[in-house]
């Protein structure tokens, strides 16, 4: 029908929030938008990672390429990544990728002078920009001392030395996994579980108990006093259909009905530490909006071509 708008207004509700973890609900939208948001978080949100390594001295047991690869995978704090330029688009250095607008320089100089094995870690990388440094995984409680040393790059024995210069640049996970800010991004359809109470009452207490225990996760619970089966945690349901199969095996098809809501999703996002998980979600939404604006502009361009023909294409330089 002409003039009818099919626009929807998605809503987000935060359930749990930490620096490196966020769990939230996304409602009033469809699976295509939910999956687009997931993919953007994994592959489109930019971060900063070491992209060029120049080895000056390497007398360690690892070859140059191995060390360069390990250094490149160290996550760097990337709060300013959104405002940085991609090196290929930087006009300040003609795309060379070695200026303050599109890159950050790191240096590492370590030599073992004792008989004790020396660990070279991410904390030995010194940055030219104090806002872009290796992510600190130190346990705030101080209980786990193994994490206080940083990410191990290589181990040195007496007389061994490692000196290198590295250039970090802005990039996205689509180009290389080292630029992905997400450790894990998943979503599940919010389940609606309905128990047929009339059928359930035809089961004995032992049959109810057997049916409840057929679920691999604790979705249902049997009250020993009232002998009623209740849903205690619908989100623990993993869509394995075990309780449905068990009901059919007991001759009670339709005992439970599980519906995956097509407009409500539960997201779990874990960050690598390059940016906070909350910022990862916000950046992904902003990038997704930019992509949708580009699609809208493209449609407008097609409509203009239909209306003005070759003149519209000529005005755009086509």
C-alpha positions as YAML, in Angstrom:
chain: A
units: angstrom
residues:
- id: 1
  name: UNK
  ca: [0.00, 0.00, 0.00]
- id: 2
  name: UNK
  ca: [1.38, 3.42, -0.99]
- id: 3
  name: UNK
  ca: [2.44, 5.70, 1.84]
- id: 4
  name: UNK
  ca: [2.72, 2.91, 4.42]
- id: 5
  name: UNK
  ca: [5.99, 2.82, 6.34]
- id: 6
  name: UNK
  ca: [7.48, -0.53, 7.30]
- id: 7
  name: UNK
  ca: [10.25, 1.04, 9.37]
- id: 8
  name: UNK
  ca: [10.98, -0.58, 12.72]
- id: 9
  name: UNK
  ca: [12.63, 0.94, 15.76]
- id: 10
  name: UNK
  ca: [15.07, -1.53, 17.32]
- id: 11
  name: UNK
  ca: [15.56, -1.37, 21.09]
- id: 12
  name: UNK
  ca: [18.61, -2.43, 23.10]
- id: 13
  name: UNK
  ca: [18.61, -3.36, 26.77]
- id: 14
  name: UNK
  ca: [21.91, -3.96, 28.58]
- id: 15
  name: UNK
  ca: [21.89, -6.99, 30.86]
- id: 16
  name: UNK
  ca: [25.53, -7.22, 31.93]
- id: 17
  name: UNK
  ca: [28.40, -4.83, 31.33]
- id: 18
  name: UNK
  ca: [32.13, -5.11, 31.97]
- id: 19
  name: UNK
  ca: [35.14, -3.56, 30.25]
- id: 20
  name: UNK
  ca: [35.71, -6.64, 28.09]
- id: 21
  name: UNK
  ca: [32.22, -8.18, 28.13]
- id: 22
  name: UNK
  ca: [28.67, -7.08, 27.42]
- id: 23
  name: UNK
  ca: [25.41, -8.99, 27.24]
- id: 24
  name: UNK
  ca: [22.38, -7.23, 25.81]
- id: 25
  name: UNK
  ca: [18.96, -7.74, 24.26]
- id: 26
  name: UNK
  ca: [18.15, -6.52, 20.76]
- id: 27
  name: UNK
  ca: [14.40, -6.31, 20.17]
- id: 28
  name: UNK
  ca: [11.95, -5.16, 17.51]
- id: 29
  name: UNK
  ca: [14.14, -5.98, 14.53]
- id: 30
  name: UNK
  ca: [14.79, -8.98, 12.28]
- id: 31
  name: UNK
  ca: [17.56, -11.58, 11.92]
- id: 32
  name: UNK
  ca: [19.19, -9.78, 8.98]
- id: 33
  name: UNK
  ca: [19.91, -6.70, 11.11]
- id: 34
  name: UNK
  ca: [21.07, -8.82, 14.07]
- id: 35
  name: UNK
  ca: [23.49, -10.78, 11.89]
- id: 36
  name: UNK
  ca: [24.68, -7.61, 10.14]
- id: 37
  name: UNK
  ca: [25.50, -6.09, 13.54]
- id: 38
  name: UNK
  ca: [27.37, -9.26, 14.56]
- id: 39
  name: UNK
  ca: [29.42, -9.31, 11.36]
- id: 40
  name: UNK
  ca: [30.26, -5.61, 11.61]
- id: 41
  name: UNK
  ca: [31.52, -6.07, 15.18]
- id: 42
  name: UNK
  ca: [33.81, -8.89, 14.06]
- id: 43
  name: UNK
  ca: [35.11, -7.58, 10.74]
- id: 44
  name: UNK
  ca: [34.34, -3.88, 10.22]
- id: 45
  name: UNK
  ca: [35.14, -2.01, 13.45]
- id: 46
  name: UNK
  ca: [38.68, -0.60, 13.08]
- id: 47
  name: UNK
  ca: [41.50, -1.06, 15.58]
- id: 48
  name: UNK
  ca: [45.24, -0.45, 15.58]
- id: 49
  name: UNK
  ca: [47.71, -3.32, 15.16]
- id: 50
  name: UNK
  ca: [51.38, -3.66, 14.28]
- id: 51
  name: UNK
  ca: [51.63, -4.01, 10.51]
- id: 52
  name: UNK
  ca: [55.33, -3.50, 9.77]
- id: 53
  name: UNK
  ca: [58.27, -4.94, 11.74]
- id: 54
  name: UNK
  ca: [61.91, -4.13, 11.06]
- id: 55
  name: UNK
  ca: [64.26, -6.51, 12.90]
- id: 56
  name: UNK
  ca: [67.56, -4.85, 13.81]
- id: 57
  name: UNK
  ca: [69.12, -7.63, 15.95]
- id: 58
  name: UNK
  ca: [67.74, -11.12, 16.52]
- id: 59
  name: UNK
  ca: [69.88, -13.79, 18.17]
- id: 60
  name: UNK
  ca: [66.90, -15.60, 19.72]
- id: 61
  name: UNK
  ca: [65.76, -19.13, 18.90]
- id: 62
  name: UNK
  ca: [62.88, -17.79, 16.78]
- id: 63
  name: UNK
  ca: [63.36, -16.51, 13.25]
- id: 64
  name: UNK
  ca: [62.44, -12.98, 12.16]
- id: 65
  name: UNK
  ca: [59.14, -13.92, 10.51]
- id: 66
  name: UNK
  ca: [57.95, -15.83, 13.57]
- id: 67
  name: UNK
  ca: [58.65, -12.89, 15.87]
- id: 68
  name: UNK
  ca: [57.04, -10.40, 13.46]
- id: 69
  name: UNK
  ca: [53.90, -12.55, 13.36]
- id: 70
  name: UNK
  ca: [53.72, -12.78, 17.16]
- id: 71
  name: UNK
  ca: [54.24, -9.04, 17.60]
- id: 72
  name: UNK
  ca: [51.52, -8.30, 15.04]
- id: 73
  name: UNK
  ca: [48.93, -10.28, 17.01]
- id: 74
  name: UNK
  ca: [49.42, -8.32, 20.25]
- id: 75
  name: UNK
  ca: [46.24, -6.27, 20.85]
- id: 76
  name: UNK
  ca: [46.83, -2.52, 21.20]
- id: 77
  name: UNK
  ca: [44.59, 0.03, 22.89]
- id: 78
  name: UNK
  ca: [42.61, 1.54, 20.03]
- id: 79
  name: UNK
  ca: [40.30, 4.22, 21.42]
- id: 80
  name: UNK
  ca: [41.54, 6.68, 18.78]
- id: 81
  name: UNK
  ca: [41.25, 4.23, 15.88]
- id: 82
  name: UNK
  ca: [37.95, 5.66, 14.64]
- id: 83
  name: UNK
  ca: [39.53, 9.12, 14.23]
- id: 84
  name: UNK
  ca: [42.76, 7.87, 12.63]
- id: 85
  name: UNK
  ca: [43.26, 7.65, 8.90]
- id: 86
  name: UNK
  ca: [43.81, 4.47, 6.95]
- id: 87
  name: UNK
  ca: [47.40, 4.51, 5.71]
- id: 88
  name: UNK
  ca: [46.26, 3.99, 2.11]
- id: 89
  name: UNK
  ca: [44.09, 7.13, 2.35]
- id: 90
  name: UNK
  ca: [46.55, 9.35, 4.23]
- id: 91
  name: UNK
  ca: [47.57, 12.41, 2.21]
- id: 92
  name: UNK
  ca: [50.06, 13.57, 4.84]
- id: 93
  name: UNK
  ca: [52.50, 10.78, 3.97]
- id: 94
  name: UNK
  ca: [51.23, 9.96, 0.45]
- id: 95
  name: UNK
  ca: [50.05, 6.53, 1.58]
- id: 96
  name: UNK
  ca: [53.43, 5.55, 2.98]
- id: 97
  name: UNK
  ca: [51.78, 4.77, 6.33]
- id: 98
  name: UNK
  ca: [54.47, 6.27, 8.54]
- id: 99
  name: UNK
  ca: [53.14, 9.57, 9.87]
- id: 100
  name: UNK
  ca: [51.41, 10.68, 13.08]
- id: 101
  name: UNK
  ca: [47.99, 10.77, 11.42]
- id: 102
  name: UNK
  ca: [47.91, 7.13, 10.31]
- id: 103
  name: UNK
  ca: [50.54, 5.22, 12.31]
- id: 104
  name: UNK
  ca: [52.23, 4.72, 15.67]
- id: 105
  name: UNK
  ca: [55.86, 3.70, 16.10]
- id: 106
  name: UNK
  ca: [57.07, 1.08, 18.58]
- id: 107
  name: UNK
  ca: [60.55, 0.05, 19.70]
- id: 108
  name: UNK
  ca: [61.78, -3.03, 21.53]
- id: 109
  name: UNK
  ca: [65.31, -3.49, 22.87]
- id: 110
  name: UNK
  ca: [66.01, -6.41, 25.21]
- id: 111
  name: UNK
  ca: [69.22, -8.35, 25.99]
- id: 112
  name: UNK
  ca: [69.69, -11.13, 28.53]
- id: 113
  name: UNK
  ca: [72.74, -10.54, 30.74]
- id: 114
  name: UNK
  ca: [72.21, -13.28, 33.36]
- id: 115
  name: UNK
  ca: [71.98, -17.07, 33.50]
- id: 116
  name: UNK
  ca: [68.27, -16.88, 34.24]
- id: 117
  name: UNK
  ca: [65.83, -17.12, 31.33]
- id: 118
  name: UNK
  ca: [64.45, -13.70, 30.42]
- id: 119
  name: UNK
  ca: [60.92, -13.31, 29.10]
- id: 120
  name: UNK
  ca: [60.42, -10.69, 26.39]
- id: 121
  name: UNK
  ca: [56.81, -9.56, 26.64]
- id: 122
  name: UNK
  ca: [54.40, -6.99, 25.28]
- id: 123
  name: UNK
  ca: [55.40, -4.72, 28.17]
- id: 124
  name: UNK
  ca: [58.82, -4.34, 26.53]
- id: 125
  name: UNK
  ca: [57.22, -2.59, 23.54]
- id: 126
  name: UNK
  ca: [57.59, 1.19, 23.89]
- id: 127
  name: UNK
  ca: [55.16, 3.38, 21.97]
- id: 128
  name: UNK
  ca: [55.56, 6.84, 20.50]
- id: 129
  name: UNK
  ca: [51.93, 7.54, 21.46]
- id: 130
  name: UNK
  ca: [50.89, 7.00, 25.09]
- id: 131
  name: UNK
  ca: [47.28, 6.37, 24.00]
- id: 132
  name: UNK
  ca: [48.28, 3.38, 21.83]
- id: 133
  name: UNK
  ca: [50.03, 0.76, 23.95]
- id: 134
  name: UNK
  ca: [49.81, -3.04, 24.35]
- id: 135
  name: UNK
  ca: [46.66, -4.07, 26.21]
- id: 136
  name: UNK
  ca: [47.31, -4.60, 29.92]
- id: 137
  name: UNK
  ca: [45.90, -7.93, 31.06]
- id: 138
  name: UNK
  ca: [47.04, -7.46, 34.66]
- id: 139
  name: UNK
  ca: [44.64, -8.95, 37.19]
- id: 140
  name: UNK
  ca: [43.32, -5.98, 39.20]
- id: 141
  name: UNK
  ca: [43.20, -8.14, 42.34]
- id: 142
  name: UNK
  ca: [46.86, -9.06, 41.91]
- id: 143
  name: UNK
  ca: [46.11, -12.72, 42.65]
- id: 144
  name: UNK
  ca: [47.19, -14.10, 39.27]
- id: 145
  name: UNK
  ca: [50.83, -13.11, 38.89]
- id: 146
  name: UNK
  ca: [51.21, -15.03, 35.61]
- id: 147
  name: UNK
  ca: [49.31, -12.30, 33.75]
- id: 148
  name: UNK
  ca: [51.32, -9.43, 35.21]
- id: 149
  name: UNK
  ca: [54.21, -10.06, 32.82]
- id: 150
  name: UNK
  ca: [52.25, -9.28, 29.65]
- id: 151
  name: UNK
  ca: [52.05, -11.41, 26.51]
- id: 152
  name: UNK
  ca: [55.25, -13.41, 26.00]
- id: 153
  name: UNK
  ca: [56.94, -12.81, 22.63]
- id: 154
  name: UNK
  ca: [60.09, -14.90, 23.08]
- id: 155
  name: UNK
  ca: [62.43, -16.19, 25.80]
- id: 156
  name: UNK
  ca: [66.11, -15.22, 25.96]
- id: 157
  name: UNK
  ca: [69.17, -16.94, 27.44]
- id: 158
  name: UNK
  ca: [72.46, -15.29, 28.36]
- id: 159
  name: UNK
  ca: [73.89, -13.25, 25.49]
- id: 160
  name: UNK
  ca: [70.77, -13.41, 23.33]
- id: 161
  name: UNK
  ca: [69.30, -10.11, 22.16]
- id: 162
  name: UNK
  ca: [66.28, -8.76, 20.33]
- id: 163
  name: UNK
  ca: [65.99, -5.27, 18.89]
- id: 164
  name: UNK
  ca: [63.23, -4.18, 16.53]
- id: 165
  name: UNK
  ca: [61.20, -1.25, 15.26]
- id: 166
  name: UNK
  ca: [57.51, -1.65, 14.48]
- id: 167
  name: UNK
  ca: [54.83, 0.47, 12.84]
- id: 168
  name: UNK
  ca: [51.20, 0.08, 13.93]
- id: 169
  name: UNK
  ca: [48.40, 1.10, 11.57]
- id: 170
  name: UNK
  ca: [44.63, 1.28, 11.47]
- id: 171
  name: UNK
  ca: [42.81, -1.66, 9.92]
- id: 172
  name: UNK
  ca: [39.73, -3.89, 10.08]
- id: 173
  name: UNK
  ca: [39.24, -7.60, 10.74]
- id: 174
  name: UNK
  ca: [38.10, -8.16, 7.16]
- id: 175
  name: UNK
  ca: [41.69, -7.48, 6.06]
- id: 176
  name: UNK
  ca: [43.41, -9.48, 8.83]
- id: 177
  name: UNK
  ca: [42.26, -11.08, 12.08]
- id: 178
  name: UNK
  ca: [44.82, -9.07, 14.09]
- id: 179
  name: UNK
  ca: [42.63, -5.99, 13.56]
- id: 180
  name: UNK
  ca: [39.45, -7.64, 14.84]
- id: 181
  name: UNK
  ca: [38.42, -6.10, 18.20]
- id: 182
  name: UNK
  ca: [36.12, -9.01, 19.02]
- id: 183
  name: UNK
  ca: [37.17, -12.23, 20.70]
- id: 184
  name: UNK
  ca: [33.62, -13.61, 20.52]
- id: 185
  name: UNK
  ca: [30.32, -12.22, 19.22]
- id: 186
  name: UNK
  ca: [27.27, -14.47, 19.34]
- id: 187
  name: UNK
  ca: [23.52, -14.04, 19.38]
- id: 188
  name: UNK
  ca: [20.64, -16.41, 19.97]
- id: 189
  name: UNK
  ca: [16.95, -16.16, 19.23]
- id: 190
  name: UNK
  ca: [15.07, -15.55, 22.46]
- id: 191
  name: UNK
  ca: [13.04, -18.71, 23.12]
- id: 192
  name: UNK
  ca: [9.38, -18.82, 24.18]
- id: 193
  name: UNK
  ca: [8.61, -22.08, 25.98]
- id: 194
  name: UNK
  ca: [5.03, -23.19, 26.64]
- id: 195
  name: UNK
  ca: [4.21, -26.35, 28.60]
- id: 196
  name: UNK
  ca: [0.91, -28.11, 27.91]
- id: 197
  name: UNK
  ca: [-0.33, -28.35, 31.50]
- id: 198
  name: UNK
  ca: [-3.16, -30.76, 30.66]
- id: 199
  name: UNK
  ca: [-0.74, -33.26, 29.08]
- id: 200
  name: UNK
  ca: [1.78, -32.74, 31.87]
- id: 201
  name: UNK
  ca: [-0.82, -33.73, 34.48]
- id: 202
  name: UNK
  ca: [-1.19, -37.12, 32.79]
- id: 203
  name: UNK
  ca: [2.42, -37.99, 33.69]
- id: 204
  name: UNK
  ca: [3.50, -39.57, 36.95]
- id: 205
  name: UNK
  ca: [6.04, -37.88, 39.22]
- id: 206
  name: UNK
  ca: [8.80, -40.21, 37.99]
- id: 207
  name: UNK
  ca: [7.92, -39.54, 34.34]
- id: 208
  name: UNK
  ca: [8.00, -35.80, 34.96]
- id: 209
  name: UNK
  ca: [11.39, -36.14, 36.63]
- id: 210
  name: UNK
  ca: [12.72, -38.23, 33.75]
- id: 211
  name: UNK
  ca: [11.41, -35.67, 31.22]
- id: 212
  name: UNK
  ca: [12.98, -32.72, 33.08]
- id: 213
  name: UNK
  ca: [16.33, -34.53, 33.29]
- id: 214
  name: UNK
  ca: [16.34, -35.19, 29.54]
- id: 215
  name: UNK
  ca: [17.25, -31.55, 28.96]
- id: 216
  name: UNK
  ca: [21.07, -31.14, 28.77]
- id: 217
  name: UNK
  ca: [20.76, -27.71, 30.41]
- id: 218
  name: UNK
  ca: [18.73, -26.59, 33.41]
- id: 219
  name: UNK
  ca: [15.72, -25.15, 31.61]
- id: 220
  name: UNK
  ca: [12.98, -26.86, 33.65]
- id: 221
  name: UNK
  ca: [12.55, -27.70, 37.30]
- id: 222
  name: UNK
  ca: [10.24, -30.11, 39.08]
- id: 223
  name: UNK
  ca: [8.81, -28.87, 42.39]
- id: 224
  name: UNK
  ca: [8.84, -31.86, 44.76]
- id: 225
  name: UNK
  ca: [6.00, -30.40, 46.85]
- id: 226
  name: UNK
  ca: [3.50, -29.32, 44.18]
- id: 227
  name: UNK
  ca: [4.86, -31.78, 41.58]
- id: 228
  name: UNK
  ca: [4.58, -29.01, 38.99]
- id: 229
  name: UNK
  ca: [7.09, -28.62, 36.14]
- id: 230
  name: UNK
  ca: [8.09, -24.98, 35.67]
- id: 231
  name: UNK
  ca: [10.39, -23.13, 33.28]
- id: 232
  name: UNK
  ca: [13.23, -21.65, 35.37]
- id: 233
  name: UNK
  ca: [15.66, -20.48, 32.67]
- id: 234
  name: UNK
  ca: [14.32, -20.36, 29.11]
- id: 235
  name: UNK
  ca: [17.56, -18.85, 27.79]
- id: 236
  name: UNK
  ca: [19.44, -21.97, 28.84]
- id: 237
  name: UNK
  ca: [17.61, -23.82, 26.08]
- id: 238
  name: UNK
  ca: [20.04, -24.65, 23.28]
- id: 239
  name: UNK
  ca: [17.48, -25.65, 20.60]
- id: 240
  name: UNK
  ca: [18.63, -29.27, 20.83]
- id: 241
  name: UNK
  ca: [15.02, -30.60, 20.78]
- id: 242
  name: UNK
  ca: [15.89, -33.23, 23.41]
- id: 243
  name: UNK
  ca: [12.80, -32.52, 25.53]
- id: 244
  name: UNK
  ca: [10.60, -32.61, 22.41]
- id: 245
  name: UNK
  ca: [12.07, -35.97, 21.37]
- id: 246
  name: UNK
  ca: [11.65, -37.28, 24.92]
- id: 247
  name: UNK
  ca: [8.00, -36.23, 24.99]
- id: 248
  name: UNK
  ca: [7.37, -38.00, 21.68]
- id: 249
  name: UNK
  ca: [9.15, -41.13, 22.96]
- id: 250
  name: UNK
  ca: [6.83, -41.08, 26.00]
- id: 251
  name: UNK
  ca: [3.83, -40.89, 23.71]
- id: 252
  name: UNK
  ca: [3.07, -37.27, 24.60]
- id: 253
  name: UNK
  ca: [3.71, -35.20, 21.47]
- id: 254
  name: UNK
  ca: [2.90, -31.54, 22.02]
- id: 255
  name: UNK
  ca: [3.90, -31.71, 25.69]
- id: 256
  name: UNK
  ca: [6.10, -28.65, 25.19]
- id: 257
  name: UNK
  ca: [6.19, -26.01, 22.49]
- id: 258
  name: UNK
  ca: [9.37, -24.00, 21.87]
- id: 259
  name: UNK
  ca: [9.20, -20.93, 19.65]
- id: 260
  name: UNK
  ca: [12.30, -19.01, 18.54]
- id: 261
  name: UNK
  ca: [11.25, -15.36, 18.43]
- id: 262
  name: UNK
  ca: [12.24, -13.80, 15.11]
- id: 263
  name: UNK
  ca: [12.32, -10.24, 16.48]
- id: 264
  name: UNK
  ca: [14.21, -10.65, 19.75]
- id: 265
  name: UNK
  ca: [17.87, -11.62, 20.16]
- id: 266
  name: UNK
  ca: [20.31, -12.01, 23.03]
- id: 267
  name: UNK
  ca: [23.86, -10.90, 22.21]
- id: 268
  name: UNK
  ca: [27.06, -11.86, 23.99]
- id: 269
  name: UNK
  ca: [30.12, -9.78, 23.09]
- id: 270
  name: UNK
  ca: [33.69, -10.30, 24.33]
- id: 271
  name: UNK
  ca: [36.40, -7.82, 23.40]
- id: 272
  name: UNK
  ca: [40.11, -8.50, 22.88]
- id: 273
  name: UNK
  ca: [40.81, -5.47, 25.05]
- id: 274
  name: UNK
  ca: [41.68, -3.19, 22.14]
- id: 275
  name: UNK
  ca: [38.51, -1.24, 22.89]
- id: 276
  name: UNK
  ca: [35.87, -1.69, 25.58]
- id: 277
  name: UNK
  ca: [33.05, -4.05, 24.74]
- id: 278
  name: UNK
  ca: [30.49, -1.25, 25.09]
- id: 279
  name: UNK
  ca: [32.46, 0.94, 22.67]
- id: 280
  name: UNK
  ca: [32.71, -1.99, 20.27]
- id: 281
  name: UNK
  ca: [28.92, -2.19, 20.12]
- id: 282
  name: UNK
  ca: [28.53, 1.58, 19.69]
- id: 283
  name: UNK
  ca: [31.16, 1.73, 16.94]
- id: 284
  name: UNK
  ca: [29.52, -1.19, 15.14]
- id: 285
  name: UNK
  ca: [26.13, 0.54, 15.21]
- id: 286
  name: UNK
  ca: [27.68, 3.73, 13.83]
- id: 287
  name: UNK
  ca: [29.42, 1.84, 11.00]
- id: 288
  name: UNK
  ca: [26.24, -0.08, 10.20]
- id: 289
  name: UNK
  ca: [24.36, 3.24, 9.96]
- id: 290
  name: UNK
  ca: [27.02, 4.55, 7.56]
- id: 291
  name: UNK
  ca: [26.65, 1.46, 5.38]
- id: 292
  name: UNK
  ca: [22.86, 1.82, 5.29]
- id: 293
  name: UNK
  ca: [23.23, 5.50, 4.39]
- id: 294
  name: UNK
  ca: [25.51, 4.45, 1.52]
- id: 295
  name: UNK
  ca: [22.87, 2.00, 0.29]
- id: 296
  name: UNK
  ca: [20.19, 4.71, 0.50]
- id: 297
  name: UNK
  ca: [22.42, 7.11, -1.45]
- id: 298
  name: UNK
  ca: [23.02, 4.42, -4.06]
- id: 299
  name: UNK
  ca: [19.27, 3.89, -4.48]
- id: 300
  name: UNK
  ca: [18.79, 7.64, -4.84]
- id: 301
  name: UNK
  ca: [21.48, 7.64, -7.53]
- id: 302
  name: UNK
  ca: [19.70, 4.86, -9.44]
- id: 303
  name: UNK
  ca: [16.43, 6.79, -9.22]
- id: 304
  name: UNK
  ca: [18.18, 9.91, -10.50]
- id: 305
  name: UNK
  ca: [19.56, 7.95, -13.46]
- id: 306
  name: UNK
  ca: [16.08, 6.68, -14.26]
- id: 307
  name: UNK
  ca: [14.74, 10.23, -14.16]
- id: 308
  name: UNK
  ca: [17.55, 12.16, -15.86]
- id: 309
  name: UNK
  ca: [19.23, 9.40, -17.89]
- id: 310
  name: UNK
  ca: [22.71, 10.17, -19.22]
- id: 311
  name: UNK
  ca: [22.64, 13.70, -17.80]
- id: 312
  name: UNK
  ca: [22.67, 12.44, -14.18]
- id: 313
  name: UNK
  ca: [25.56, 10.08, -14.86]
- id: 314
  name: UNK
  ca: [27.47, 12.85, -16.67]
- id: 315
  name: UNK
  ca: [27.04, 15.24, -13.70]
- id: 316
  name: UNK
  ca: [28.66, 12.62, -11.43]
- id: 317
  name: UNK
  ca: [31.52, 12.22, -13.85]
- id: 318
  name: UNK
  ca: [30.28, 8.87, -15.21]
...
